[in-house]
PDB file of C-alpha atoms in Angstrom:
ATOM      1  CA  UNK K   1      89.107 102.136 180.103  1.00 81.00           C
ATOM      2  CA  UNK K   2      88.980 104.439 177.076  1.00 85.00           C
ATOM      3  CA  UNK K   3      88.892 102.898 173.587  1.00 85.00           C
ATOM      4  CA  UNK K   4      92.313 104.349 172.725  1.00 84.00           C
ATOM      5  CA  UNK K   5      93.865 102.827 175.849  1.00 86.00           C
ATOM      6  CA  UNK K   6      92.272  99.452 175.056  1.00 84.00           C
ATOM      7  CA  UNK K   7      93.913  99.468 171.634  1.00 84.00           C
ATOM      8  CA  UNK K   8      97.286 100.454 173.101  1.00 84.00           C
ATOM      9  CA  UNK K   9      97.102  97.831 175.870  1.00 86.00           C
ATOM     10  CA  UNK K  10      95.448  94.927 174.056  1.00 86.00           C
ATOM     11  CA  UNK K  11      95.800  95.832 170.316  1.00 84.00           C
ATOM     12  CA  UNK K  12      92.023  95.383 169.855  1.00 84.00           C
ATOM     13  CA  UNK K  13      88.971  97.596 170.301  1.00 88.00           C
ATOM     14  CA  UNK K  14      86.266  96.909 172.890  1.00 91.00           C
ATOM     15  CA  UNK K  15      83.869  95.211 170.449  1.00 92.00           C
ATOM     16  CA  UNK K  16      86.551  92.806 169.198  1.00 90.00           C
ATOM     17  CA  UNK K  17      87.654  91.944 172.731  1.00 92.00           C
ATOM     18  CA  UNK K  18      84.057  91.285 173.789  1.00 94.00           C
ATOM     19  CA  UNK K  19      83.522  89.093 170.711  1.00 92.00           C
ATOM     20  CA  UNK K  20      86.700  87.126 171.517  1.00 91.00           C
ATOM     21  CA  UNK K  21      85.603  86.655 175.127  1.00 93.00           C
ATOM     22  CA  UNK K  22      82.174  85.416 174.036  1.00 94.00           C
ATOM     23  CA  UNK K  23      83.610  83.089 171.413  1.00 93.00           C
ATOM     24  CA  UNK K  24      86.309  81.601 173.662  1.00 93.00           C
ATOM     25  CA  UNK K  25      84.236  81.374 176.860  1.00 92.00           C
ATOM     26  CA  UNK K  26      83.060  77.756 176.354  1.00 91.00           C
ATOM     27  CA  UNK K  27      86.692  76.626 176.052  1.00 89.00           C
ATOM     28  CA  UNK K  28      87.899  78.649 179.052  1.00 89.00           C
ATOM     29  CA  UNK K  29      85.369  77.724 181.724  1.00 84.00           C
ATOM     30  CA  UNK K  30      86.649  74.880 183.870  1.00 68.00           C
ATOM     31  CA  UNK K  31      84.334  74.495 186.888  1.00 58.00           C
ATOM     32  CA  UNK K  32      85.776  71.114 187.889  1.00 59.00           C
ATOM     33  CA  UNK K  33      89.336  72.336 188.292  1.00 58.00           C
ATOM     34  CA  UNK K  34      88.652  75.804 189.702  1.00 56.00           C
ATOM     35  CA  UNK K  35      85.479  76.023 191.772  1.00 40.00           C
ATOM     36  CA  UNK K  36      85.623  79.837 191.869  1.00 50.00           C
ATOM     37  CA  UNK K  37      87.099  79.856 188.355  1.00 74.00           C
ATOM     38  CA  UNK K  38      89.136  82.393 186.477  1.00 84.00           C
ATOM     39  CA  UNK K  39      86.621  84.432 184.512  1.00 89.00           C
ATOM     40  CA  UNK K  40      87.097  83.998 180.761  1.00 91.00           C
ATOM     41  CA  UNK K  41      87.352  87.782 180.391  1.00 92.00           C
ATOM     42  CA  UNK K  42      90.357  87.871 182.733  1.00 91.00           C
ATOM     43  CA  UNK K  43      91.988  84.987 180.866  1.00 93.00           C
ATOM     44  CA  UNK K  44      91.511  86.629 177.457  1.00 94.00           C
ATOM     45  CA  UNK K  45      92.545  90.113 178.606  1.00 93.00           C
ATOM     46  CA  UNK K  46      95.643  88.789 180.369  1.00 93.00           C
ATOM     47  CA  UNK K  47      96.789  86.861 177.296  1.00 93.00           C
ATOM     48  CA  UNK K  48      96.038  89.760 174.922  1.00 92.00           C
ATOM     49  CA  UNK K  49      98.053  92.064 177.190  1.00 92.00           C
ATOM     50  CA  UNK K  50     100.924  89.584 177.226  1.00 91.00           C
ATOM     51  CA  UNK K  51     100.942  89.211 173.440  1.00 89.00           C
ATOM     52  CA  UNK K  52     100.559  92.949 172.810  1.00 86.00           C
ATOM     53  CA  UNK K  53     103.213  94.066 175.294  1.00 85.00           C
ATOM     54  CA  UNK K  54     105.931  91.504 174.676  1.00 81.00           C
ATOM     55  CA  UNK K  55     106.412  91.522 178.434  1.00 83.00           C
ATOM     56  CA  UNK K  56     107.293  88.670 180.769  1.00 88.00           C
ATOM     57  CA  UNK K  57     104.716  86.218 182.093  1.00 88.00           C
ATOM     58  CA  UNK K  58     105.395  87.276 185.700  1.00 89.00           C
ATOM     59  CA  UNK K  59     104.759  90.955 184.943  1.00 90.00           C
ATOM     60  CA  UNK K  60     101.439  90.292 183.191  1.00 90.00           C
ATOM     61  CA  UNK K  61     100.437  87.710 185.804  1.00 88.00           C
ATOM     62  CA  UNK K  62     101.012  90.219 188.622  1.00 89.00           C
ATOM     63  CA  UNK K  63      99.029  92.908 186.784  1.00 89.00           C
ATOM     64  CA  UNK K  64      96.201  90.390 186.290  1.00 87.00           C
ATOM     65  CA  UNK K  65      96.142  89.235 189.909  1.00 88.00           C
ATOM     66  CA  UNK K  66      97.536  85.736 189.432  1.00 90.00           C
ATOM     67  CA  UNK K  67     100.768  83.830 189.907  1.00 89.00           C
ATOM     68  CA  UNK K  68     103.150  83.095 187.026  1.00 90.00           C
ATOM     69  CA  UNK K  69     102.393  79.324 187.070  1.00 90.00           C
ATOM     70  CA  UNK K  70      98.688  80.125 186.872  1.00 89.00           C
ATOM     71  CA  UNK K  71      99.243  82.600 184.033  1.00 91.00           C
ATOM     72  CA  UNK K  72     101.308  80.000 182.155  1.00 90.00           C
ATOM     73  CA  UNK K  73      98.326  77.651 182.358  1.00 89.00           C
ATOM     74  CA  UNK K  74      95.914  80.432 181.304  1.00 91.00           C
ATOM     75  CA  UNK K  75      98.173  81.368 178.379  1.00 92.00           C
ATOM     76  CA  UNK K  76      98.177  77.798 177.145  1.00 90.00           C
ATOM     77  CA  UNK K  77      94.385  77.479 177.495  1.00 90.00           C
ATOM     78  CA  UNK K  78      93.626  80.753 175.701  1.00 93.00           C
ATOM     79  CA  UNK K  79      96.065  80.069 172.867  1.00 91.00           C
ATOM     80  CA  UNK K  80      94.602  76.581 172.419  1.00 90.00           C
ATOM     81  CA  UNK K  81      91.092  78.072 172.329  1.00 91.00           C
ATOM     82  CA  UNK K  82      92.204  80.693 169.797  1.00 90.00           C
ATOM     83  CA  UNK K  83      93.673  77.991 167.572  1.00 87.00           C
ATOM     84  CA  UNK K  84      90.251  76.326 167.365  1.00 89.00           C
ATOM     85  CA  UNK K  85      88.890  79.491 165.717  1.00 86.00           C
ATOM     86  CA  UNK K  86      91.951  80.608 163.755  1.00 80.00           C
ATOM     87  CA  UNK K  87      90.735  79.445 160.347  1.00 77.00           C
ATOM     88  CA  UNK K  88      87.661  81.641 160.665  1.00 78.00           C
ATOM     89  CA  UNK K  89      89.837  84.769 160.747  1.00 72.00           C
ATOM     90  CA  UNK K  90      93.111  83.857 159.057  1.00 70.00           C
ATOM     91  CA  UNK K  91      92.794  82.769 155.444  1.00 69.00           C
ATOM     92  CA  UNK K  92      95.063  82.917 152.428  1.00 68.00           C
ATOM     93  CA  UNK K  93      93.561  84.851 149.486  1.00 69.00           C
ATOM     94  CA  UNK K  94      91.574  82.865 146.962  1.00 76.00           C
ATOM     95  CA  UNK K  95      92.976  82.600 143.433  1.00 75.00           C
ATOM     96  CA  UNK K  96      90.400  85.091 142.148  1.00 76.00           C
ATOM     97  CA  UNK K  97      91.562  87.678 144.753  1.00 81.00           C
ATOM     98  CA  UNK K  98      95.287  87.428 143.985  1.00 83.00           C
ATOM     99  CA  UNK K  99      95.260  90.147 141.310  1.00 87.00           C
ATOM    100  CA  UNK K 100      93.695  92.592 143.783  1.00 87.00           C
ATOM    101  CA  UNK K 101      96.184  91.640 146.510  1.00 85.00           C
ATOM    102  CA  UNK K 102      99.112  92.077 144.104  1.00 88.00           C
ATOM    103  CA  UNK K 103      97.753  95.488 143.071  1.00 90.00           C
ATOM    104  CA  UNK K 104      97.370  96.645 146.674  1.00 88.00           C
ATOM    105  CA  UNK K 105     100.939  95.660 147.542  1.00 86.00           C
ATOM    106  CA  UNK K 106     102.258  97.240 144.342  1.00 90.00           C
ATOM    107  CA  UNK K 107     100.516 100.493 145.317  1.00 91.00           C
ATOM    108  CA  UNK K 108     102.380 100.473 148.652  1.00 86.00           C
ATOM    109  CA  UNK K 109     105.919  99.784 147.487  1.00 85.00           C
ATOM    110  CA  UNK K 110     105.940  99.527 143.674  1.00 90.00           C
ATOM    111  CA  UNK K 111     107.128  95.914 143.839  1.00 87.00           C
ATOM    112  CA  UNK K 112     105.340  93.743 141.273  1.00 90.00           C
ATOM    113  CA  UNK K 113     103.866  90.233 141.739  1.00 87.00           C
ATOM    114  CA  UNK K 114     103.968  90.134 145.557  1.00 86.00           C
ATOM    115  CA  UNK K 115     101.033  88.544 147.383  1.00 82.00           C
ATOM    116  CA  UNK K 116     102.171  88.966 150.991  1.00 81.00           C
ATOM    117  CA  UNK K 117     104.936  89.543 153.487  1.00 81.00           C
ATOM    118  CA  UNK K 118     106.254  86.708 155.629  1.00 80.00           C
ATOM    119  CA  UNK K 119     108.282  86.874 158.820  1.00 81.00           C
ATOM    120  CA  UNK K 120     109.078  84.694 161.759  1.00 79.00           C
ATOM    121  CA  UNK K 121     110.463  85.061 165.239  1.00 79.00           C
ATOM    122  CA  UNK K 122     111.131  83.084 168.388  1.00 80.00           C
ATOM    123  CA  UNK K 123     108.878  84.078 171.285  1.00 80.00           C
ATOM    124  CA  UNK K 124     110.668  83.366 174.568  1.00 82.00           C
ATOM    125  CA  UNK K 125     108.599  81.503 177.150  1.00 81.00           C
ATOM    126  CA  UNK K 126     108.772  79.551 180.383  1.00 82.00           C
ATOM    127  CA  UNK K 127     107.936  75.952 179.421  1.00 80.00           C
ATOM    128  CA  UNK K 128     106.059  73.385 181.499  1.00 79.00           C
ATOM    129  CA  UNK K 129     108.448  71.377 183.708  1.00 77.00           C
ATOM    130  CA  UNK K 130     107.679  68.025 182.129  1.00 77.00           C
ATOM    131  CA  UNK K 131     108.184  69.032 178.497  1.00 75.00           C
ATOM    132  CA  UNK K 132     110.948  71.626 178.580  1.00 79.00           C
ATOM    133  CA  UNK K 133     112.936  69.963 175.766  1.00 76.00           C
ATOM    134  CA  UNK K 134     110.045  70.481 173.334  1.00 77.00           C
ATOM    135  CA  UNK K 135     110.568  74.256 173.645  1.00 80.00           C
ATOM    136  CA  UNK K 136     114.394  74.324 173.530  1.00 82.00           C
ATOM    137  CA  UNK K 137     115.563  76.070 170.344  1.00 80.00           C
ATOM    138  CA  UNK K 138     118.889  75.842 168.506  1.00 79.00           C
ATOM    139  CA  UNK K 139     120.307  78.701 170.612  1.00 81.00           C
ATOM    140  CA  UNK K 140     119.550  76.705 173.787  1.00 82.00           C
ATOM    141  CA  UNK K 141     116.812  78.889 175.231  1.00 84.00           C
ATOM    142  CA  UNK K 142     113.111  78.113 175.506  1.00 85.00           C
ATOM    143  CA  UNK K 143     110.865  79.604 172.850  1.00 83.00           C
ATOM    144  CA  UNK K 144     108.120  78.959 170.339  1.00 78.00           C
ATOM    145  CA  UNK K 145     108.812  79.625 166.669  1.00 75.00           C
ATOM    146  CA  UNK K 146     106.043  81.818 165.232  1.00 77.00           C
ATOM    147  CA  UNK K 147     105.592  82.622 161.533  1.00 76.00           C
ATOM    148  CA  UNK K 148     102.997  84.930 159.940  1.00 77.00           C
ATOM    149  CA  UNK K 149     102.005  86.068 156.465  1.00 77.00           C
ATOM    150  CA  UNK K 150     100.469  89.527 156.124  1.00 79.00           C
ATOM    151  CA  UNK K 151      98.699  91.218 153.195  1.00 75.00           C
ATOM    152  CA  UNK K 152      98.843  94.884 152.117  1.00 77.00           C
ATOM    153  CA  UNK K 153      95.926  95.875 154.381  1.00 75.00           C
ATOM    154  CA  UNK K 154      97.760  94.353 157.394  1.00 71.00           C
ATOM    155  CA  UNK K 155      95.327  91.425 157.355  1.00 67.00           C
ATOM    156  CA  UNK K 156      97.011  88.271 158.688  1.00 69.00           C
ATOM    157  CA  UNK K 157      96.452  85.571 156.121  1.00 64.00           C
ATOM    158  CA  UNK K 158      98.405  82.684 157.621  1.00 62.00           C
ATOM    159  CA  UNK K 159     100.090  81.737 160.881  1.00 60.00           C
ATOM    160  CA  UNK K 160     102.053  78.830 162.263  1.00 61.00           C
ATOM    161  CA  UNK K 161     103.028  78.521 165.909  1.00 58.00           C
ATOM    162  CA  UNK K 162     105.662  75.816 165.435  1.00 50.00           C
ATOM    163  CA  UNK K 163     107.790  74.267 162.725  1.00 42.00           C
ATOM    164  CA  UNK K 164     105.285  71.483 162.107  1.00 39.00           C
ATOM    165  CA  UNK K 165     102.123  73.387 163.019  1.00 38.00           C
ATOM    166  CA  UNK K 166     101.531  71.336 166.167  1.00 37.00           C
ATOM    167  CA  UNK K 167     101.072  73.049 169.515  1.00 38.00           C
ATOM    168  CA  UNK K 168     102.531  71.029 172.409  1.00 38.00           C
ATOM    169  CA  UNK K 169      99.948  69.495 174.730  1.00 37.00           C
ATOM    170  CA  UNK K 170      99.186  71.240 178.008  1.00 36.00           C
ATOM    171  CA  UNK K 171     100.669  69.470 180.981  1.00 38.00           C
ATOM    172  CA  UNK K 172      98.473  68.928 184.066  1.00 37.00           C
ATOM    173  CA  UNK K 173      99.222  71.118 187.075  1.00 40.00           C
ATOM    174  CA  UNK K 174     101.025  69.720 190.086  1.00 44.00           C
ATOM    175  CA  UNK K 175      99.469  70.269 193.514  1.00 42.00           C
ATOM    176  CA  UNK K 176     101.734  73.282 194.303  1.00 47.00           C
ATOM    177  CA  UNK K 177     100.565  75.039 191.136  1.00 45.00           C
ATOM    178  CA  UNK K 178      96.928  74.221 191.955  1.00 45.00           C
ATOM    179  CA  UNK K 179      97.352  75.760 195.435  1.00 47.00           C
ATOM    180  CA  UNK K 180      98.914  78.886 193.895  1.00 43.00           C
ATOM    181  CA  UNK K 181      95.937  79.146 191.543  1.00 42.00           C
ATOM    182  CA  UNK K 182      93.437  78.873 194.386  1.00 44.00           C
ATOM    183  CA  UNK K 183      95.227  81.700 196.263  1.00 43.00           C
ATOM    184  CA  UNK K 184      95.041  83.954 193.198  1.00 41.00           C
ATOM    185  CA  UNK K 185      91.321  83.550 192.480  1.00 40.00           C
ATOM    186  CA  UNK K 186      90.322  86.379 194.854  1.00 39.00           C
ATOM    187  CA  UNK K 187      92.244  89.098 192.926  1.00 39.00           C
ATOM    188  CA  UNK K 188      90.591  88.893 189.506  1.00 41.00           C
ATOM    189  CA  UNK K 189      87.414  90.935 189.852  1.00 41.00           C
ATOM    190  CA  UNK K 190      89.392  94.183 189.682  1.00 43.00           C
ATOM    191  CA  UNK K 191      90.709  93.271 186.217  1.00 42.00           C
ATOM    192  CA  UNK K 192      87.190  92.741 184.875  1.00 40.00           C
ATOM    193  CA  UNK K 193      85.880  95.911 186.530  1.00 43.00           C
ATOM    194  CA  UNK K 194      88.755  97.980 185.118  1.00 44.00           C
ATOM    195  CA  UNK K 195      88.063  96.696 181.599  1.00 42.00           C
ATOM    196  CA  UNK K 196      84.298  97.264 181.573  1.00 40.00           C
ATOM    197  CA  UNK K 197      84.355 100.733 183.193  1.00 41.00           C
TER     198      UNK K 197
END
């Protein structure tokens, strides 16, 4: 896949994606649960595609060669792994950097004394069966509340995936979901080959 297409599809260049895959691999390998395993690259690419496209889990799961229940599990695993490393990449400016940040934002919009932009949204999702109420929002649909702070250079300086900063625990799969995962294992090599071509 060409570099430009990688950025359009995943919102990251090849080097960044490879670094993410390498960094998250220890958290994504689960030989006990999946003897053939879902390669970490497929897990990371599938989740990046999902986050970049704003599509539905079923659509991304089909494109990645897995079922929706399997993708839901992969999504949870990859996001949990990313959260372990989030503080390495997302940091609020130090006091000594605030003057520079204010100057950069002022240069963009001529608004004084601003150190960042903040926004939030609800990301719709299909919750695990056993903890659906945790994801029910005030408008009675399932979502996760996501908030981000961004600086003038589009550097994300802070994030929060829920109101209290706690990500709900991953529920164990039932036997039907495990069987669906085992059926999907054979279709993943094409995703890796497409990426590294």
